[in-house]
XYZ file of N, CA and C in Angstrom:
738
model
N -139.452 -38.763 181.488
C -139.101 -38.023 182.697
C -137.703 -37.420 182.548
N -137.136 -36.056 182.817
C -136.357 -35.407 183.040
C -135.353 -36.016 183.709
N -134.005 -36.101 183.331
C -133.705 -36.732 184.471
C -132.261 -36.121 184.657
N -131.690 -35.208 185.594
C -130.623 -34.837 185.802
C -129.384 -35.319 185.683
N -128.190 -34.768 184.671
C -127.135 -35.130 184.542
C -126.359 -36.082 185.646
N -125.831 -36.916 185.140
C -124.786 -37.881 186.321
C -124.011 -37.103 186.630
N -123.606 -36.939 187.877
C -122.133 -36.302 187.886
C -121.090 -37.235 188.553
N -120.028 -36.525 187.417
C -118.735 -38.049 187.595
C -117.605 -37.158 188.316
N -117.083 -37.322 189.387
C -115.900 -36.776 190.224
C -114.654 -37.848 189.526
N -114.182 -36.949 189.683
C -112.539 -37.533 188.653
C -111.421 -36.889 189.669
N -110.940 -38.037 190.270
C -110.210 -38.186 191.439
C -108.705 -38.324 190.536
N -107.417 -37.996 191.174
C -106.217 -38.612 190.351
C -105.959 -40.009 191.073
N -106.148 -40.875 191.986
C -105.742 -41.771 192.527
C -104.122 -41.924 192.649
N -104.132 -43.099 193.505
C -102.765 -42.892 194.156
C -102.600 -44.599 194.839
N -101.778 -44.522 194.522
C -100.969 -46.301 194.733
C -101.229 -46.318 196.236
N -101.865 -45.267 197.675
C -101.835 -44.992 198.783
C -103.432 -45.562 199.091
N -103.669 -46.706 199.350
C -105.460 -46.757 199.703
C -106.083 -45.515 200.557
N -105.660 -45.080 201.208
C -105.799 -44.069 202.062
C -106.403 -43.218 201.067
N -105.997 -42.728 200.103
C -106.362 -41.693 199.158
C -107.914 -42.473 198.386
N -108.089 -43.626 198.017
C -109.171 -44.030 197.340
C -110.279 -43.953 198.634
N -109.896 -44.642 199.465
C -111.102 -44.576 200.461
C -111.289 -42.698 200.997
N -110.751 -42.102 200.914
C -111.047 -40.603 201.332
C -112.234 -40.094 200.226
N -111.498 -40.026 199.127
C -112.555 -39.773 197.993
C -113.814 -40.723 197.924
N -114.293 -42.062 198.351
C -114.932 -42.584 197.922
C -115.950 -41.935 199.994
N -115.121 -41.790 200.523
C -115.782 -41.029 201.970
C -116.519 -39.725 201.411
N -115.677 -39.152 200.861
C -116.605 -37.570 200.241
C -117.710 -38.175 199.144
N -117.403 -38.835 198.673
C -118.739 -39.306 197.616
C -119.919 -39.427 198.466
N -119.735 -40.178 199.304
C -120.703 -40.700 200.228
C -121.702 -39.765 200.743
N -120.445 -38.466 201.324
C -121.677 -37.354 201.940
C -122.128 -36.367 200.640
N -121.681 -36.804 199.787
C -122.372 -36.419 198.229
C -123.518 -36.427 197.909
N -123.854 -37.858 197.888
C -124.911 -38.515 197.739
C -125.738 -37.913 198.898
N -125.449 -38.005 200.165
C -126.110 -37.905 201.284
C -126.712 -36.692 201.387
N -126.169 -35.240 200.447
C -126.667 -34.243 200.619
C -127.266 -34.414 199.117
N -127.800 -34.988 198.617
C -128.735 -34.651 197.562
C -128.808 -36.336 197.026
N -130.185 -36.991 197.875
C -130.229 -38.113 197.197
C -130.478 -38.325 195.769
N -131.104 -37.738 195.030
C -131.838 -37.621 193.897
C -130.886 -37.488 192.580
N -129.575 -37.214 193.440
C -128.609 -37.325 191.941
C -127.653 -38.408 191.902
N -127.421 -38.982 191.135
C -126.328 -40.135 190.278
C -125.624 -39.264 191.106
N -124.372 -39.641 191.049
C -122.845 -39.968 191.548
C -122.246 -40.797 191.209
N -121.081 -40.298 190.316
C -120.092 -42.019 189.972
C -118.744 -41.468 190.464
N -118.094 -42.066 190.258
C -116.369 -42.091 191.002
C -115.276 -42.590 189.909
N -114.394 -41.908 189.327
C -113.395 -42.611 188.333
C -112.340 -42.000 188.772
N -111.036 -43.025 188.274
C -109.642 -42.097 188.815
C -108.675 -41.850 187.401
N -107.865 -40.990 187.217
C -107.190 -40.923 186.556
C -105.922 -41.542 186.044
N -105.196 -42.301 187.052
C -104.302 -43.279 187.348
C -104.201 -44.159 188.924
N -103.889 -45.252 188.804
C -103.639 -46.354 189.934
C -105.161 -46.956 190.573
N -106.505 -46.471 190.759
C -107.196 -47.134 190.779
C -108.645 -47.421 189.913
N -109.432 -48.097 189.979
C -110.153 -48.146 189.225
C -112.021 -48.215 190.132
N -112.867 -47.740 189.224
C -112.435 -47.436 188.030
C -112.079 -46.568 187.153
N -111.261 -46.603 186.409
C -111.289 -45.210 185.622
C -111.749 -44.483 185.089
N -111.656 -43.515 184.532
C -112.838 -42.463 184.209
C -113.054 -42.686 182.845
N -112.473 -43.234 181.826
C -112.354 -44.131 180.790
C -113.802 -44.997 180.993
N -113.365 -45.945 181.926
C -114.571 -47.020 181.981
C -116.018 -46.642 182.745
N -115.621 -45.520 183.488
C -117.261 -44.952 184.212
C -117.672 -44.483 183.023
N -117.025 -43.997 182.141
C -117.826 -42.788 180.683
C -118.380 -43.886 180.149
N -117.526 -44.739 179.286
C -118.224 -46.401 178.436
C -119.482 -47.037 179.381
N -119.298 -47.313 180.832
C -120.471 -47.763 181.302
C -121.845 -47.252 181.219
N -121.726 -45.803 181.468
C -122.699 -44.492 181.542
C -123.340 -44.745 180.144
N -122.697 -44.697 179.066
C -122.857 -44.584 177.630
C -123.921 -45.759 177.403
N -123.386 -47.373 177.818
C -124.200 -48.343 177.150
C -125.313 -48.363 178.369
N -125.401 -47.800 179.378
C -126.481 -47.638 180.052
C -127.240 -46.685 179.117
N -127.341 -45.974 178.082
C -128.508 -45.105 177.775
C -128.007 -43.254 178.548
N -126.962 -43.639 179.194
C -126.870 -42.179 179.838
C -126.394 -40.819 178.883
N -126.938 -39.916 178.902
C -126.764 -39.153 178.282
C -126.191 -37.341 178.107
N -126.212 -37.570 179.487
C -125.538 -35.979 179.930
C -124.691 -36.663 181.442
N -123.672 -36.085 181.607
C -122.942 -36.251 182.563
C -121.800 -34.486 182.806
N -121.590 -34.279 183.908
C -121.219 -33.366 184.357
C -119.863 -33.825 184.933
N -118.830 -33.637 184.566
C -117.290 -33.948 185.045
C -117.062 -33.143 185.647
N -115.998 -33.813 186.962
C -116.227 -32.803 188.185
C -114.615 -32.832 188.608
N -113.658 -32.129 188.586
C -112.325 -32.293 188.521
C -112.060 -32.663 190.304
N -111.379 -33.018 190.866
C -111.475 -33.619 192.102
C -110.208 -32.748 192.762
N -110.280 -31.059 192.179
C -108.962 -30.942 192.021
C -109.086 -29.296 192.979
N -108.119 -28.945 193.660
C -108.351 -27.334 194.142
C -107.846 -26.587 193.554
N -106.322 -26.428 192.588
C -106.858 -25.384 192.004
C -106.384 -26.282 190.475
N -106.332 -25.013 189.512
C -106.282 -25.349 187.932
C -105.072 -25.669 187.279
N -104.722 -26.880 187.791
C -103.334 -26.911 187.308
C -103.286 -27.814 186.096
N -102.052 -29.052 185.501
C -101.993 -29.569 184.293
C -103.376 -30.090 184.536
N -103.500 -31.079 185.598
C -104.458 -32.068 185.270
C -105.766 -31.640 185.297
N -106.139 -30.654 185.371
C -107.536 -29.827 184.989
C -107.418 -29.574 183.529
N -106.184 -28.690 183.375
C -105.951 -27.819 182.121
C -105.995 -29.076 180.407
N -104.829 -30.039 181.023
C -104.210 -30.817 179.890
C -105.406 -32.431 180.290
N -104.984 -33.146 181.282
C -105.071 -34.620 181.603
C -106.696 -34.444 181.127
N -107.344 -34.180 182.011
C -108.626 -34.419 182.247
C -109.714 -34.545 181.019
N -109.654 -32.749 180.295
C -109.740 -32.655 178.913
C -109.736 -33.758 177.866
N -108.726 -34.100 177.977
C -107.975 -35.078 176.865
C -108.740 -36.397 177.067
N -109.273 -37.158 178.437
C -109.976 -37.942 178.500
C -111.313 -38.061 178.177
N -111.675 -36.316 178.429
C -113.497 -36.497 178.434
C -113.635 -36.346 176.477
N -112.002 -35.956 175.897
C -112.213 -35.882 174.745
C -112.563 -37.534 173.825
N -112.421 -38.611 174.654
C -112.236 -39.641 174.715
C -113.613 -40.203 174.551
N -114.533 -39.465 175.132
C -115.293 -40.122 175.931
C -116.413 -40.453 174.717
N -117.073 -41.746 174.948
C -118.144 -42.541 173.638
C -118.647 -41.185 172.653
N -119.433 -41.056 172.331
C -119.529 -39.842 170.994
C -121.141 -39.460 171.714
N -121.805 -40.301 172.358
C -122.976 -39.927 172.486
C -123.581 -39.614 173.792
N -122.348 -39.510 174.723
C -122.238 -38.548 175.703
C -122.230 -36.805 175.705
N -123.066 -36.109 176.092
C -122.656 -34.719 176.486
C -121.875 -34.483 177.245
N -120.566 -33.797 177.692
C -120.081 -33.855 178.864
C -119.739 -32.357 178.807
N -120.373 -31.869 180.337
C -120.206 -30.864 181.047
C -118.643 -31.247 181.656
N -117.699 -29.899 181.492
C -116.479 -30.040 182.489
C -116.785 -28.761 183.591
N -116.939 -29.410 184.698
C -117.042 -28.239 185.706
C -115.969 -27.907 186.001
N -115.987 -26.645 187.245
C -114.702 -25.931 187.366
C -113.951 -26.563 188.468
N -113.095 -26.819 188.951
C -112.082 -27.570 190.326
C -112.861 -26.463 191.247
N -112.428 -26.968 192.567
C -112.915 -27.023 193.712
C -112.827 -25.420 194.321
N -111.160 -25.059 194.150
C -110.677 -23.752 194.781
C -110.657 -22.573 193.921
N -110.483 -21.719 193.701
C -111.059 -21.223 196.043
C -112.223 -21.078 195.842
N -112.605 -21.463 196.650
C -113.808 -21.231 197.618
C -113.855 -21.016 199.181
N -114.994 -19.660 199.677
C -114.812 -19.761 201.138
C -114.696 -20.511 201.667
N -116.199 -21.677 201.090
C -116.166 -22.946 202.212
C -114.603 -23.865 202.362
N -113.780 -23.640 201.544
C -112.433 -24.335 201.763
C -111.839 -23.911 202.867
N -111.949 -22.886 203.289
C -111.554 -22.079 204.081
C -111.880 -22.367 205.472
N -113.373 -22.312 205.422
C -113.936 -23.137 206.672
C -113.578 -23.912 207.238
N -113.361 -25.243 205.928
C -113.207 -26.825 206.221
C -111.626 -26.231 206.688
N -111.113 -25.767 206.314
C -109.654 -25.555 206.911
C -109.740 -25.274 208.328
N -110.159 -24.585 208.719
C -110.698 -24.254 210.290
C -110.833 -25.252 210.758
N -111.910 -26.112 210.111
C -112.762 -26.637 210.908
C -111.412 -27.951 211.285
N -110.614 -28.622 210.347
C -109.909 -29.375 210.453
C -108.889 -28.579 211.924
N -108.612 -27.769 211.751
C -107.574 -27.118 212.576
C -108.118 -27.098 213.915
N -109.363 -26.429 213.993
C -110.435 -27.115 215.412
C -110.454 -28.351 216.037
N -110.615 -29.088 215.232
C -110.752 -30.627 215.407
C -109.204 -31.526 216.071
N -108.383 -30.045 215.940
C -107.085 -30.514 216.866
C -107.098 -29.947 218.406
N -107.500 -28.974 218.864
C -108.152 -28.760 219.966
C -107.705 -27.237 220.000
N -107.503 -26.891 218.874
C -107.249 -25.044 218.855
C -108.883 -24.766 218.811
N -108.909 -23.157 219.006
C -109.804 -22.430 219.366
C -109.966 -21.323 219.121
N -110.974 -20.819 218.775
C -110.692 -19.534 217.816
C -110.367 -18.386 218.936
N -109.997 -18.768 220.281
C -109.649 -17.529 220.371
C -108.035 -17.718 220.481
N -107.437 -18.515 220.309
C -106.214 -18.033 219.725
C -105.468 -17.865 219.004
N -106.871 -17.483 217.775
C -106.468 -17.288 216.343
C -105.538 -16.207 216.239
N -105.004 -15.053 217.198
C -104.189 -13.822 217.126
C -103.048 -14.142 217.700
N -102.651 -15.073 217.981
C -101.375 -15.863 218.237
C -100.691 -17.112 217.875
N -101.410 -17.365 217.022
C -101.217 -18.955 216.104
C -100.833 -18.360 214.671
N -99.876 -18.956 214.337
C -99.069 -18.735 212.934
C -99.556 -20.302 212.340
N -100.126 -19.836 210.865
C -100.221 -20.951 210.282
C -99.397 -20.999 209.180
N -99.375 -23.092 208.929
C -98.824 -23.004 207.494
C -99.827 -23.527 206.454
N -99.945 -22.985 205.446
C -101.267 -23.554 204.248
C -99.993 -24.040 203.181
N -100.553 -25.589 203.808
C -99.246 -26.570 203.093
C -99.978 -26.946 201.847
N -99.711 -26.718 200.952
C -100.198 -27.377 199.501
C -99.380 -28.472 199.173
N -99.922 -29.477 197.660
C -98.972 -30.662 197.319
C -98.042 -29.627 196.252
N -98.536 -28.207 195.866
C -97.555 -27.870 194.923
C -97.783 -28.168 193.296
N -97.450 -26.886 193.033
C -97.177 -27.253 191.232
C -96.240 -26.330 190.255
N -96.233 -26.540 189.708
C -95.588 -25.772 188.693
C -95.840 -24.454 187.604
N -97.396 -24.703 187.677
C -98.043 -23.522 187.120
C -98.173 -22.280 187.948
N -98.285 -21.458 187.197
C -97.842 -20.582 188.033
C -99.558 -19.713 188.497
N -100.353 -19.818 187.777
C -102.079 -19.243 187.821
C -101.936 -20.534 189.595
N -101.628 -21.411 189.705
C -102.285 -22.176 190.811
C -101.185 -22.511 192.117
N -100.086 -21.547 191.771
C -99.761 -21.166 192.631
C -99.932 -19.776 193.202
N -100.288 -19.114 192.190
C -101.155 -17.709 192.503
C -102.044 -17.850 193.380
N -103.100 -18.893 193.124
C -104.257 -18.900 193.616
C -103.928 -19.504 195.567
N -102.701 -20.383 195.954
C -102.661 -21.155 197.050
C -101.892 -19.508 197.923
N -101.110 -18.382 197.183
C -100.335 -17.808 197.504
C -101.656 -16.336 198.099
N -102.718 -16.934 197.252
C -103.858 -15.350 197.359
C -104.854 -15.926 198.703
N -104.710 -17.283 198.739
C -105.695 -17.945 199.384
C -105.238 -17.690 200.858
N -103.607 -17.533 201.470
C -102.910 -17.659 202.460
C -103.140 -15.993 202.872
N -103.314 -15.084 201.858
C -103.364 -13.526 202.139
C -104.749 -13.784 202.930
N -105.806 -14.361 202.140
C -107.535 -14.001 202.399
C -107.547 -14.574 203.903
N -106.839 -15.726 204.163
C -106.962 -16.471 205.508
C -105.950 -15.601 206.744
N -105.395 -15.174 206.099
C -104.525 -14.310 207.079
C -105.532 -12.975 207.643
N -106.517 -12.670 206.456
C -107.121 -11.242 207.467
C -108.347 -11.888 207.902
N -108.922 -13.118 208.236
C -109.428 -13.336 209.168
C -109.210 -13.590 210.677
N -108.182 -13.317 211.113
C -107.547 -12.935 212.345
C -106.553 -13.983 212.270
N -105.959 -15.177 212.162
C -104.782 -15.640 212.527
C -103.629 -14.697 212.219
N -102.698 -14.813 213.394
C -101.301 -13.967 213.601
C -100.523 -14.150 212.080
N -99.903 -14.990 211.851
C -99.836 -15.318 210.296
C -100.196 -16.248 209.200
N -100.380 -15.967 208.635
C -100.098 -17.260 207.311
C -99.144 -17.457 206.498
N -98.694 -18.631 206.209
C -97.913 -18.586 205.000
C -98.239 -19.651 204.020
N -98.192 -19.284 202.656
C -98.343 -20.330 202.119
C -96.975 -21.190 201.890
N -97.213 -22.898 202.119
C -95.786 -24.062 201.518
C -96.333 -24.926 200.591
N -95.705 -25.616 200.272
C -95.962 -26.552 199.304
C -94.518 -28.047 199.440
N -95.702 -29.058 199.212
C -94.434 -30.152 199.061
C -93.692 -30.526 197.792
N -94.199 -29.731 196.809
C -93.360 -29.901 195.372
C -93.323 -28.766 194.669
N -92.388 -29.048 194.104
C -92.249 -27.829 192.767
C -92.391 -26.712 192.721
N -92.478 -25.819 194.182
C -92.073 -24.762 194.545
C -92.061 -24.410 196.094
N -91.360 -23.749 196.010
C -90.954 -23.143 197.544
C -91.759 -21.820 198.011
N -91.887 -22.046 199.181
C -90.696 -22.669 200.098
C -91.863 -23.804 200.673
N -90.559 -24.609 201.563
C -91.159 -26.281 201.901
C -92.480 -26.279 203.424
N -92.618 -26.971 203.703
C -93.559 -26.893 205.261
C -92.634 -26.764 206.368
N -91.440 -27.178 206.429
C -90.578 -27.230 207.544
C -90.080 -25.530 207.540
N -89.834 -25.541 206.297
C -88.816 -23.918 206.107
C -90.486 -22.962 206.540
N -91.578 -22.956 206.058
C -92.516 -21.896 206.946
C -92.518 -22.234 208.295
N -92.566 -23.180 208.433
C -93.158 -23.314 210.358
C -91.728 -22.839 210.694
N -90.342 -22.972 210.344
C -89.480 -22.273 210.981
C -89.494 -20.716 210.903
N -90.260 -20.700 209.853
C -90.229 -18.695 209.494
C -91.093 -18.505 210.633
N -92.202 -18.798 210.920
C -93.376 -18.659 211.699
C -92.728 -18.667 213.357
N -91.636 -19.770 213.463
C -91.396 -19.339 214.611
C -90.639 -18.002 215.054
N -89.437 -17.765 213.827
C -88.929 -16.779 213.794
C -89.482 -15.602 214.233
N -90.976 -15.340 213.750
C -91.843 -14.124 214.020
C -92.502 -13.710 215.204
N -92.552 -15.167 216.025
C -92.622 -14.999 217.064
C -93.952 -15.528 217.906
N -94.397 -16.617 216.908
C -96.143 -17.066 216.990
C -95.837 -17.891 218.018
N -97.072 -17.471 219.029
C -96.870 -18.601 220.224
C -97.311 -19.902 220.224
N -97.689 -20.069 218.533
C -98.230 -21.419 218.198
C -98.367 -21.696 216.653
N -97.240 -22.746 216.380
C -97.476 -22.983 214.968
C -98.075 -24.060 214.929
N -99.255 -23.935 213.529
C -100.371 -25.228 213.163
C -99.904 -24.857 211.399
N -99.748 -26.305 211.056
C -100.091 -27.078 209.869
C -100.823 -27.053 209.306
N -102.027 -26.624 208.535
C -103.013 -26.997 207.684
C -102.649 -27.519 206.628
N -103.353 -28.898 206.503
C -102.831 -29.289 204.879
C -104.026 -28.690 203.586
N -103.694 -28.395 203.078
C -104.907 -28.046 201.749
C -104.670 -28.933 200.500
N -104.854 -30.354 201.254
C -104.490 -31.183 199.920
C -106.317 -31.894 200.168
N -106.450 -33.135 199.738
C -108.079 -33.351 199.674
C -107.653 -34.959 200.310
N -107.003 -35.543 200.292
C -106.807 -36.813 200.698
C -105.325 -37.486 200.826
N -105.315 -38.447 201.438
C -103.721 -38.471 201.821
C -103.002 -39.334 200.738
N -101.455 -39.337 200.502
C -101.048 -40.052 199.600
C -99.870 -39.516 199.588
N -98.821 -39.503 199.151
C -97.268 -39.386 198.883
C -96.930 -37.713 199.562
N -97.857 -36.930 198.951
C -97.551 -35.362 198.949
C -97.601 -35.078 200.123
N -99.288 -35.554 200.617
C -99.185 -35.349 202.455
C -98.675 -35.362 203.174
N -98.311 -36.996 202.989
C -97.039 -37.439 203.431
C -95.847 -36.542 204.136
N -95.768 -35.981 203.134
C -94.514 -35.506 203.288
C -94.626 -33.920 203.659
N -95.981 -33.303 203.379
C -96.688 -32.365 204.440
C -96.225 -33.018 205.835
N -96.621 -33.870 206.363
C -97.093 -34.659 207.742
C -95.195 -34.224 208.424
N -94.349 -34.793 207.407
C -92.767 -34.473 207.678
C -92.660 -33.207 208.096
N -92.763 -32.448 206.978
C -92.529 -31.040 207.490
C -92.914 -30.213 208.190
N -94.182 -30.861 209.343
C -94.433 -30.304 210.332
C -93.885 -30.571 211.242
N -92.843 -31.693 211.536
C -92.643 -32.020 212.793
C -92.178 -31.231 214.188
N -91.664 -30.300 213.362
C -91.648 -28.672 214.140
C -92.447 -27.790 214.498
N -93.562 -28.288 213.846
C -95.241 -27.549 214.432
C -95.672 -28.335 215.698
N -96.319 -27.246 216.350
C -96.831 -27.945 217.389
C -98.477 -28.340 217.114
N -99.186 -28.168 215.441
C -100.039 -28.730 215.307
C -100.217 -29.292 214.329
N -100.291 -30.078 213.745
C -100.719 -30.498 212.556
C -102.183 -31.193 211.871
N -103.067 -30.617 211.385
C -104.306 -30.548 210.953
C -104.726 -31.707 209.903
N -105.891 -32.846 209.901
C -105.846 -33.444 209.233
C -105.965 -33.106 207.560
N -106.173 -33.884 207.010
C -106.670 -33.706 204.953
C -107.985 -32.702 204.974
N -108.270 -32.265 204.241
C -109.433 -32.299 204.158
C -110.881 -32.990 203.878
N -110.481 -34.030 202.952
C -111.129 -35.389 202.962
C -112.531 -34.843 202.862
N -113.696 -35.888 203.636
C -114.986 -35.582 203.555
C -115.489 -34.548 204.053
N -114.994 -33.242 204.282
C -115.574 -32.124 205.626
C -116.916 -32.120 205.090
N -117.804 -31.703 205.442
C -119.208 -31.183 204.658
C -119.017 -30.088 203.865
N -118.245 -29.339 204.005
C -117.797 -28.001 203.660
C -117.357 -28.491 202.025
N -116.661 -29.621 201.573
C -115.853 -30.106 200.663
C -117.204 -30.623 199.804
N -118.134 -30.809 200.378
C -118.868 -31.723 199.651
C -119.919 -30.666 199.496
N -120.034 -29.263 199.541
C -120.915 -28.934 199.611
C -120.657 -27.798 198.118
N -118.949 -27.604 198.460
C -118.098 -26.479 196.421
C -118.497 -27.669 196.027
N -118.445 -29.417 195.724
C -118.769 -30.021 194.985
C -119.989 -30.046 194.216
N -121.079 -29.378 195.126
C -122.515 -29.659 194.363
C -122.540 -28.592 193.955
N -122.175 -27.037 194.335
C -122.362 -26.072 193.666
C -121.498 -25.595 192.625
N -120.497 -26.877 192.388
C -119.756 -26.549 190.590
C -120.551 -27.498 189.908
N -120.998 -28.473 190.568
C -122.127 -29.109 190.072
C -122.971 -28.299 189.195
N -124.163 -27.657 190.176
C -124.802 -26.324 189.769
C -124.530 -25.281 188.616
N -123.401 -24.913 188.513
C -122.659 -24.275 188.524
C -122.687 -24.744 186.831
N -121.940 -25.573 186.798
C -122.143 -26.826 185.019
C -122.635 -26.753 184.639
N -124.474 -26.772 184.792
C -125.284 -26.737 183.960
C -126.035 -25.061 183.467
N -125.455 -24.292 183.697
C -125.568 -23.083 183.488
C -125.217 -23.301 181.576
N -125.649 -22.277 180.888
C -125.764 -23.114 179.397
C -124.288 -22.058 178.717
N -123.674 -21.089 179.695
C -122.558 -20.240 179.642
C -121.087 -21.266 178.880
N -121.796 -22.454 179.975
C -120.185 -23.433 179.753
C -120.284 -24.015 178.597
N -118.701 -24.392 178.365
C -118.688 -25.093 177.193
C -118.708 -26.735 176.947
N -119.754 -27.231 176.006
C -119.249 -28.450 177.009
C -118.824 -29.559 175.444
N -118.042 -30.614 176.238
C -116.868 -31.043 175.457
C -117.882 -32.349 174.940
N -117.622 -32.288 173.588
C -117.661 -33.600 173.028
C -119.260 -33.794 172.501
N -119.824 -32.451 172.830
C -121.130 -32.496 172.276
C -121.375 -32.290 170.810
């Protein structure tokens, strides 16, 4: 019998439980939207198990194709360098598909809404609400492109502004937009975080709103999140990709 690739989500984990139980929440409605496929869970550092030991388990089970699923929005080191380097790791008699990270995608976009809804805004005062699209930040510059193109696309769906922040490694911060935002004159600044689960970076998202008058949860399990997951899923087994270690 045929039996469809495992797919392994490769989370970075975080010394923050908050962050393991979020990801292991999106797994859940994973599974839930497509019973029929495997699902495993590994982290890259601080919890377990690791993606090291989900590959070795998979392996002496007989498993034989697996689809790696970066847990990540956009393409930064740990897509580019970390991840790679592990699945290069991985037993010899594994196939491994590396799918593509999460962003962008519309549905991110949604789940962004939808989080921002879920604070008791309303789309009709999307033409007077200044947002901030708080990222954790990086250093590359392709994935800060991508958080900086993502804040343009969300801006011409009617909110008054956007800006993109970030809590690391580049500017400008969440406090310094929501103050620009007031500057301009928005009769309502909201927070969006565009991180996937909470942990140090959020954190400190959560700080730099305190000058917003909204602040929007993680994105965490939205359905929306779990739904780019199955279609990079999809997406993997297309015979275009390259896949590592075969």
């Amino acid at each position: 019998m045929h039996r469809k690739p495992v797919l392994l989500v490769i989370a970075h984990g975080s010394r923050d439980p908050r962050h393991a139980a979020t990801v292991h929440a999106l797994v859940r409605r994973v599974r839930s939207r497509r019973p029929g496929l495997r699902v495993e869970t590994g982290f890259l550092d601080f919890n377990l198990p690791s993606v090291q030991g989900v590959l070795e388990s998979l392996a002496a089970e007989g498993v034989q194709d697996v689809v790696a699923l970066p847990l990540l929005l956009t393409r930064a080191f740990h897509a580019k360098a970390d991840i790679p380097a592990v699945l290069r790791d991985a037993p010899p008699r594994l196939r491994i598909r590396q799918a593509e990270v999460l962003g962008p995608s519309p549905l991110l976009l949604r789940a962004l809404e939808r989080r921002l809804y879920e604070t008791g805004l309303t789309p009709a005062e999307k033409s007077s609400t200044g947002i901030v699209l708080a990222s954790a930040g990086s250093s590359d510059p392709e994935a800060i492109a991508v958080i900086e193109d993502l804040a343009r696309a969300w801006w011409h769906t009617g909110w008054r502004a956007v800006r993109p922040a970030f809590a690391s490694a580049a500017l400008p911060r969440t406090e310094d937009a929501v103050r620009e935002l007031r500057a301009l004159g928005c009769a309502r600044v909201a927070v969006a975080p565009y991180v996937l689960a909470p942990g140090f970076l959020p954190d400190r998202i959560a700080r730099g709103a305190a000058e917003a008058d909204v602040l929007a949860d993680v994105l965490g399990p939205a359905p929306e999140v779990a739904r780019v997951l199955l279609e990079r899923y999809d997406a993997a087994l297309t015979p275009a990709l390259v896949t590592v270690g075969a």
